[in-house]
Short mmCIF file of C-alpha atoms and ligand atoms in Angstrom, two decimals:
data_model
loop_
_atom_site.label_atom_id
_atom_site.label_comp_id
_atom_site.label_asym_id
_atom_site.label_seq_id
_atom_site.Cartn_x
_atom_site.Cartn_y
_atom_site.Cartn_z
CA UNK A 17 15.67 87.70 126.00
CA UNK A 18 17.27 85.07 123.81
CA UNK A 19 17.54 81.32 124.39
CA UNK A 20 18.73 78.13 122.74
CA UNK A 21 17.32 74.62 122.89
CA UNK A 22 19.59 71.61 122.34
CA UNK A 23 21.95 73.43 120.00
CA UNK A 24 24.70 71.19 118.59
CA UNK A 25 27.37 72.01 116.03
CA UNK A 26 30.35 70.10 114.73
CA UNK A 27 32.97 70.88 112.12
CA UNK A 28 34.16 67.51 110.82
CA UNK A 29 35.19 65.54 113.88
CA UNK A 30 35.43 68.57 116.12
CA UNK A 31 32.37 68.97 118.35
CA UNK A 32 31.92 72.65 119.21
CA UNK A 33 28.53 72.41 120.93
CA UNK A 34 26.51 69.50 122.16
CA UNK A 35 22.91 69.99 123.28
CA UNK A 36 23.43 73.53 124.53
CA UNK A 37 20.27 74.83 126.20
CA UNK A 38 20.71 78.27 127.73
CA UNK A 39 18.66 81.37 128.41
CA UNK A 40 19.94 84.96 128.45
CA UNK A 41 17.62 87.33 130.33
CA UNK A 42 17.09 91.11 130.09
CA UNK A 43 18.86 93.36 132.57
CA UNK A 44 21.97 91.18 132.52
CA UNK A 45 25.35 91.51 130.85
CA UNK A 46 26.71 88.03 130.12
CA UNK A 47 30.43 87.53 129.55
CA UNK A 48 30.91 84.56 127.19
CA UNK A 49 34.27 83.05 128.08
CA UNK A 50 36.22 80.00 126.94
CA UNK A 51 39.60 78.94 125.59
CA UNK A 52 40.81 80.19 122.21
CA UNK A 53 38.98 78.23 119.52
CA UNK A 54 36.35 76.95 121.97
CA UNK A 55 33.64 78.46 119.74
CA UNK A 56 32.72 81.80 121.33
CA UNK A 57 32.51 83.70 118.03
CA UNK A 58 30.71 80.77 116.43
CA UNK A 59 28.15 80.70 119.24
CA UNK A 60 27.38 84.42 118.76
CA UNK A 61 26.92 83.71 115.04
CA UNK A 62 24.48 80.92 115.87
CA UNK A 63 22.53 83.33 118.11
CA UNK A 64 22.38 85.96 115.36
CA UNK A 65 21.32 83.39 112.75
CA UNK A 66 24.45 83.81 110.65
CA UNK A 67 25.33 80.14 111.22
CA UNK A 68 22.78 77.31 111.35
CA UNK A 69 23.41 74.74 114.08
CA UNK A 70 23.34 71.04 113.08
CA UNK A 71 20.49 70.46 115.50
CA UNK A 72 18.47 72.55 117.94
CA UNK A 73 17.06 76.06 117.73
CA UNK A 74 17.44 79.68 118.85
CA UNK A 75 14.39 81.48 120.22
CA UNK A 76 13.58 85.15 120.68
CA UNK A 77 10.18 86.63 121.60
CA UNK A 78 8.27 87.84 118.51
CA UNK A 79 8.93 91.45 117.55
CA UNK A 80 12.22 91.71 119.43
CA UNK A 81 15.31 93.02 117.70
CA UNK A 82 18.86 91.70 117.86
CA UNK A 83 21.93 93.82 117.06
CA UNK A 84 25.49 92.67 116.37
CA UNK A 85 28.76 94.58 116.41
CA UNK A 86 29.94 94.24 112.80
CA UNK A 87 33.48 92.98 112.36
CA UNK A 88 34.11 94.11 108.77
CA UNK A 89 35.42 97.67 108.97
CA UNK A 90 35.11 98.22 105.21
CA UNK A 91 31.50 97.11 104.74
CA UNK A 92 30.10 100.66 104.86
CA UNK A 93 32.89 102.54 103.08
CA UNK A 94 30.56 104.09 100.48
CA UNK A 95 28.10 105.39 103.11
CA UNK A 96 27.88 108.40 105.40
CA UNK A 97 28.75 107.99 109.07
CA UNK A 98 25.31 108.93 110.46
CA UNK A 99 23.51 106.70 107.94
CA UNK A 100 25.83 103.82 108.89
CA UNK A 101 24.79 104.15 112.52
CA UNK A 102 21.07 104.23 111.63
CA UNK A 103 21.51 101.05 109.58
CA UNK A 104 21.98 99.27 112.90
CA UNK A 105 18.16 99.33 112.93
CA UNK A 106 17.57 97.59 109.58
CA UNK A 107 13.80 97.97 109.52
CA UNK A 108 13.92 101.69 110.26
CA UNK A 109 16.70 102.18 107.76
CA UNK A 110 14.71 100.36 105.03
CA UNK A 111 11.62 102.49 105.71
CA UNK A 112 13.72 105.68 105.48
CA UNK A 113 15.20 104.62 102.15
CA UNK A 114 11.85 103.71 100.61
CA UNK A 115 10.35 106.99 101.89
CA UNK A 116 13.17 109.02 100.33
CA UNK A 117 12.72 107.24 96.99
CA UNK A 118 8.97 107.97 96.97
CA UNK A 119 9.42 111.65 97.91
CA UNK A 120 11.94 111.88 95.06
CA UNK A 121 9.15 110.74 92.70
CA UNK A 122 6.97 113.59 94.02
CA UNK A 123 9.78 116.03 93.28
CA UNK A 124 9.92 114.71 89.70
CA UNK A 125 6.11 114.77 89.40
CA UNK A 126 5.93 111.04 88.61
CA UNK A 127 4.23 109.85 91.82
CA UNK A 128 1.03 107.77 91.52
CA UNK A 129 -1.94 107.36 93.92
CA UNK A 130 -0.48 104.02 95.01
CA UNK A 131 2.79 105.81 95.91
CA UNK A 132 0.81 108.23 98.08
CA UNK A 133 -0.89 105.36 99.94
CA UNK A 134 2.40 103.57 100.42
CA UNK A 135 3.93 106.78 101.83
CA UNK A 136 1.12 106.98 104.36
CA UNK A 137 1.90 103.45 105.57
CA UNK A 138 5.64 104.14 105.70
CA UNK A 139 5.19 107.38 107.66
CA UNK A 140 3.15 105.45 110.23
CA UNK A 141 5.84 102.78 110.60
CA UNK A 142 8.52 105.49 110.74
CA UNK A 143 6.74 107.23 113.63
CA UNK A 144 6.21 103.91 115.48
CA UNK A 145 9.97 103.29 115.38
CA UNK A 146 10.73 106.82 116.75
CA UNK A 147 12.12 107.71 113.33
CA UNK A 148 12.00 111.44 114.06
CA UNK A 149 14.53 110.94 116.86
CA UNK A 150 16.82 108.65 114.85
CA UNK A 151 19.33 111.22 113.65
CA UNK A 152 19.50 112.91 117.03
CA UNK A 153 20.07 109.59 118.82
CA UNK A 154 22.65 108.42 116.30
CA UNK A 155 24.48 111.75 116.65
CA UNK A 156 24.43 111.48 120.42
CA UNK A 157 25.96 107.98 120.36
CA UNK A 158 28.65 109.13 117.95
CA UNK A 159 29.52 112.17 120.04
CA UNK A 160 29.66 110.01 123.17
CA UNK A 161 32.24 107.88 121.39
CA UNK A 162 34.28 110.92 120.38
CA UNK A 163 33.19 111.18 116.71
CA UNK A 164 32.66 114.94 116.44
CA UNK A 165 29.75 116.46 114.51
CA UNK A 166 31.91 117.67 111.62
CA UNK A 167 32.42 113.99 110.71
CA UNK A 168 28.81 112.79 110.92
CA UNK A 169 28.25 113.36 107.19
CA UNK A 170 31.68 112.16 106.04
CA UNK A 171 32.00 108.92 104.13
CA UNK A 172 33.09 105.92 106.20
CA UNK A 173 36.04 105.47 103.83
CA UNK A 174 37.40 108.86 104.96
CA UNK A 175 37.66 107.75 108.61
CA UNK A 176 40.64 106.17 110.31
CA UNK A 177 40.49 102.58 111.60
CA UNK A 178 39.88 103.55 115.23
CA UNK A 179 37.06 105.91 114.22
CA UNK A 180 35.40 103.22 112.10
CA UNK A 181 35.39 100.82 115.04
CA UNK A 182 33.58 103.44 117.13
CA UNK A 183 31.00 104.10 114.39
CA UNK A 184 30.30 100.35 114.13
CA UNK A 185 29.91 100.22 117.89
CA UNK A 186 27.43 103.12 117.75
CA UNK A 187 25.61 101.18 114.99
CA UNK A 188 25.22 98.12 117.23
CA UNK A 189 23.98 100.21 120.17
CA UNK A 190 21.63 102.36 118.07
CA UNK A 191 17.88 102.11 118.60
CA UNK A 192 17.95 100.25 121.90
CA UNK A 193 18.11 96.64 120.61
CA UNK A 194 16.48 93.93 122.75
CA UNK A 195 19.53 91.71 122.42
CA UNK A 196 23.04 93.03 121.86
CA UNK A 197 25.92 90.76 120.77
CA UNK A 198 29.46 92.15 121.10
CA UNK A 199 32.50 90.13 120.01
CA UNK A 200 35.70 91.74 121.34
CA UNK A 201 34.22 95.28 121.47
CA UNK A 202 37.26 96.83 123.17
CA UNK A 203 39.69 95.84 120.40
CA UNK A 204 41.10 99.05 118.89
CA UNK A 205 39.08 101.24 121.28
CA UNK A 206 40.86 104.03 123.17
CA UNK A 207 40.64 104.08 126.96
CA UNK A 208 38.07 106.89 126.98
CA UNK A 209 35.70 104.99 124.65
CA UNK A 210 36.09 101.82 126.74
CA UNK A 211 34.99 103.78 129.83
CA UNK A 212 32.06 105.25 127.89
CA UNK A 213 31.02 101.74 126.76
CA UNK A 214 31.28 100.39 130.32
CA UNK A 215 28.99 103.14 131.49
CA UNK A 216 26.56 102.59 128.59
CA UNK A 217 26.30 98.85 129.31
CA UNK A 218 25.82 99.47 133.01
CA UNK A 219 22.72 101.54 132.23
CA UNK A 220 21.47 99.27 129.42
CA UNK A 221 18.30 97.46 130.44
CA UNK A 222 18.07 94.76 127.77
CA UNK A 223 20.15 91.63 127.15
CA UNK A 224 23.88 91.85 126.39
CA UNK A 225 26.24 88.99 125.53
CA UNK A 226 29.88 90.02 125.23
CA UNK A 227 33.07 88.16 124.32
CA UNK A 228 36.25 89.84 125.53
CA UNK A 229 39.79 88.90 126.48
CA UNK A 230 39.95 92.07 128.60
CA UNK A 231 39.43 90.94 132.18
CA UNK A 232 39.12 94.43 133.56
CA UNK A 233 36.32 95.14 131.08
CA UNK A 234 34.52 91.86 131.88
CA UNK A 235 34.77 92.67 135.58
CA UNK A 236 33.41 96.16 135.04
CA UNK A 237 30.38 95.25 132.93
CA UNK A 238 29.31 91.61 133.51
CA UNK A 239 27.04 90.23 136.17
CA UNK A 240 27.00 86.71 134.68
CA UNK A 241 29.68 84.54 133.16
CA UNK A 242 28.66 82.05 130.47
CA UNK A 243 31.52 79.56 130.46
CA UNK A 244 32.01 77.60 127.25
CA UNK A 245 33.84 74.39 128.14
CA UNK A 246 33.41 70.69 127.29
CA UNK A 247 31.07 71.72 124.39
CA UNK A 248 28.56 73.07 126.94
CA UNK A 249 27.72 76.49 128.33
CA UNK A 250 27.44 76.87 132.10
CA UNK A 251 26.13 80.06 133.72
CA UNK A 252 27.72 81.57 136.81
CA UNK A 253 26.43 84.69 138.57
CA UNK A 254 29.14 87.27 139.22
CA UNK A 255 31.89 88.89 137.18
CA UNK A 256 35.05 87.40 135.67
CA UNK A 257 37.21 87.60 138.80
CA UNK A 258 34.50 85.89 140.80
CA UNK A 259 34.24 83.09 138.24
CA UNK A 260 38.02 82.70 138.03
CA UNK A 261 38.66 82.71 141.77
CA UNK A 262 35.76 80.41 142.57
CA UNK A 263 36.69 77.88 139.88
CA UNK A 264 40.27 77.90 141.19
CA UNK A 265 38.95 77.37 144.72
CA UNK A 266 36.82 74.47 143.47
CA UNK A 267 39.88 72.96 141.80
CA UNK A 268 41.96 73.20 145.02
CA UNK A 269 39.11 71.78 147.07
CA UNK A 270 38.61 68.87 144.70
CA UNK A 271 42.31 68.03 144.89
CA UNK A 272 42.25 68.17 148.70
CA UNK A 273 40.59 64.82 149.39
CA UNK A 274 41.33 65.00 153.11
CA UNK A 275 39.34 68.12 153.78
CA UNK A 276 35.83 67.53 155.12
CA UNK A 277 32.80 68.66 153.06
CA UNK A 278 31.70 70.92 155.91
CA UNK A 279 35.09 72.70 155.94
CA UNK A 280 34.92 73.13 152.18
CA UNK A 281 31.43 74.61 152.39
CA UNK A 282 32.59 77.09 155.06
CA UNK A 283 35.59 78.08 152.95
CA UNK A 284 33.31 78.70 149.97
CA UNK A 285 30.88 80.78 152.05
CA UNK A 286 33.73 82.88 153.40
CA UNK A 287 35.05 83.37 149.88
CA UNK A 288 31.65 84.52 148.56
CA UNK A 289 31.25 86.89 151.52
CA UNK A 290 34.61 88.52 150.82
CA UNK A 291 33.75 88.92 147.15
CA UNK A 292 30.28 90.31 147.81
CA UNK A 293 31.76 93.02 149.99
CA UNK A 294 33.70 94.29 146.98
CA UNK A 295 30.76 94.39 144.56
CA UNK A 296 30.85 97.93 143.25
CA UNK A 297 28.14 97.97 140.62
CA UNK A 298 24.52 97.49 141.61
CA UNK A 299 23.87 94.76 139.02
CA UNK A 300 26.74 92.74 140.42
CA UNK A 301 25.80 93.31 144.03
CA UNK A 302 22.31 91.90 143.49
CA UNK A 303 23.45 88.78 141.69
CA UNK A 304 26.10 88.11 144.33
CA UNK A 305 23.45 88.22 147.04
CA UNK A 306 21.35 85.72 145.10
CA UNK A 307 24.45 83.60 144.63
CA UNK A 308 25.18 83.52 148.35
CA UNK A 309 21.71 82.23 149.05
CA UNK A 310 21.88 79.18 146.84
CA UNK A 311 25.42 78.35 145.84
CA UNK A 312 26.56 74.80 146.53
CA UNK A 313 29.96 73.21 146.09
CA UNK A 314 28.75 70.96 143.32
CA UNK A 315 27.69 73.95 141.23
CA UNK A 316 31.17 75.34 140.83
CA UNK A 317 33.14 73.25 138.39
CA UNK A 318 36.88 73.44 137.94
CA UNK A 319 37.68 74.76 134.47
CA UNK A 320 39.45 72.54 131.92
CA UNK A 321 41.60 75.48 130.86
CA UNK A 322 45.27 75.75 131.67
CA UNK A 323 46.59 79.24 132.12
CA UNK A 324 50.10 79.90 130.81
CA UNK A 325 52.34 81.69 133.30
CA UNK A 326 55.98 82.46 133.98
CA UNK A 327 57.28 81.04 137.24
CA UNK A 328 60.45 82.10 139.07
CA UNK A 329 61.74 79.47 141.47
CA UNK A 330 63.83 80.93 144.33
CA UNK A 331 66.95 78.90 145.11
CA UNK A 332 66.05 78.93 148.78
CA UNK A 333 63.02 79.89 150.88
CA UNK A 334 62.98 83.56 151.90
CA UNK A 335 63.97 84.06 155.57
CA UNK A 336 61.88 85.93 158.16
CA UNK A 337 63.71 89.19 157.59
CA UNK A 338 63.03 90.37 154.03
CA UNK A 339 64.28 93.95 154.28
CA UNK A 340 65.89 96.12 156.90
CA UNK A 341 66.36 99.89 156.68
CA UNK A 342 68.28 102.24 158.90
CA UNK A 343 67.85 106.01 159.28
CA UNK A 344 65.89 106.60 156.03
CA UNK A 345 64.38 110.05 155.47
CA UNK A 346 62.32 111.10 152.43
CA UNK A 347 60.87 114.50 151.61
CA UNK A 348 58.16 115.00 148.94
CA UNK A 349 57.73 118.67 147.97
CA UNK A 350 59.40 119.62 151.21
CA UNK A 351 57.08 117.45 153.38
CA UNK A 352 58.66 114.53 155.20
CA UNK A 353 56.91 111.23 154.31
CA UNK A 354 59.54 109.08 156.01
CA UNK A 355 61.73 110.23 158.88
N1 LIG E 18 33.66 77.30 108.90
C1 LIG E 18 34.43 76.54 109.68
N2 LIG E 18 34.84 75.31 109.29
C2 LIG E 18 35.59 74.54 110.08
N3 LIG E 18 36.03 74.90 111.29
C3 LIG E 18 35.68 76.10 111.75
C4 LIG E 18 34.87 77.00 110.97
N4 LIG E 18 34.67 78.14 111.69
C5 LIG E 18 35.34 77.96 112.85
N5 LIG E 18 35.94 76.76 112.89
C6 LIG E 18 36.70 76.22 114.03
O1 LIG E 18 35.83 76.22 115.15
C7 LIG E 18 36.54 76.55 116.32
C8 LIG E 18 35.89 77.70 117.03
O2 LIG E 18 36.15 78.93 116.39
P1 LIG E 18 35.73 80.32 117.03
O3 LIG E 18 34.26 80.33 117.24
O4 LIG E 18 36.29 81.39 116.17
O5 LIG E 18 36.47 80.28 118.45
P2 LIG E 18 36.70 81.44 119.54
O6 LIG E 18 35.94 82.66 119.11
O7 LIG E 18 36.20 80.85 120.84
O8 LIG E 18 38.18 81.67 119.61
C9 LIG E 18 37.98 76.81 115.90
O9 LIG E 18 38.73 75.64 116.15
C10 LIG E 18 37.87 77.09 114.43
O10 LIG E 18 39.06 76.70 113.77
MG1 LIG E 19 36.50 84.61 118.58
#
């Protein structure tokens, strides 16, 4: 779980966030959406502590661990692939390094009693963090993302750009973080890795917050939308399509002043019912049911965003008869499909 209380941030005159108080709970995948430049990346940086808000605070339960998908593809160039993944768990990685340094002193015969005691402490911490499984788990993540074993001990600098992205993704996912922040994770990922990630997130039981411009991906993984608009964040249960369609419906309803409230409520209920029927993933199905039970018209706000589109205006309305065919026959592999 991760939450914010009254977080505000401004750059000069531009107000990015004003008194944002939100809570992200385990078991959910939140899609953080908003216009370009609305502050999505900045908000993730506030959550991770990279940026300090002007006012307000970020809270996480004591002892929980947060992981971020690193954006700098060159940051680990001088390190091995497997070690890069394990560095996703900073505490474990630090213990491993200190342990190695102390064992090296034993090899040289320069270790002291104090070194021996320290090693005892480190071995305990290492075991508590499932250190013995670390390499196996890192290797499994890498293989899942198509980085074959022959590359696990290569230097990061020897990998291609698309491979580096996958290693950094494995790094973020490594060690089952309590909170996972992903900013545009599908950028530069091949279709197979995107599918693998969708499946991984569907089985992930902790808290995920993801920014993505890929609507298909948001639909596949998210069961909540966190909409960043008007310097606030509003939560909506459901995936991206549900958020988009319902906010468009709210916009149409708001413009239609003649329609009675009761009619609008019925239209909304019918809309939610249709959408619930299509819920494929279990996470989504459950939140849709909850949504049905308590959704009110006032809760769905029309978005302030304008979507660019290309419109073709026909010169005249289409008539009743759009197409007529006469005596068409079609064979596919010798079988008639039209006769
Ligand atoms: N360090 C900074 N100083 C001033 N303005 C900034 C800084 N960082 C980001 N911004 C501005 O804040 C806004 C939000 O940026 P960003 O979080 O990257 O948006 P998004 O990820 O939603 O596209 C943008 O208008 C950007 O120009
Ligand atoms: Mg961004």
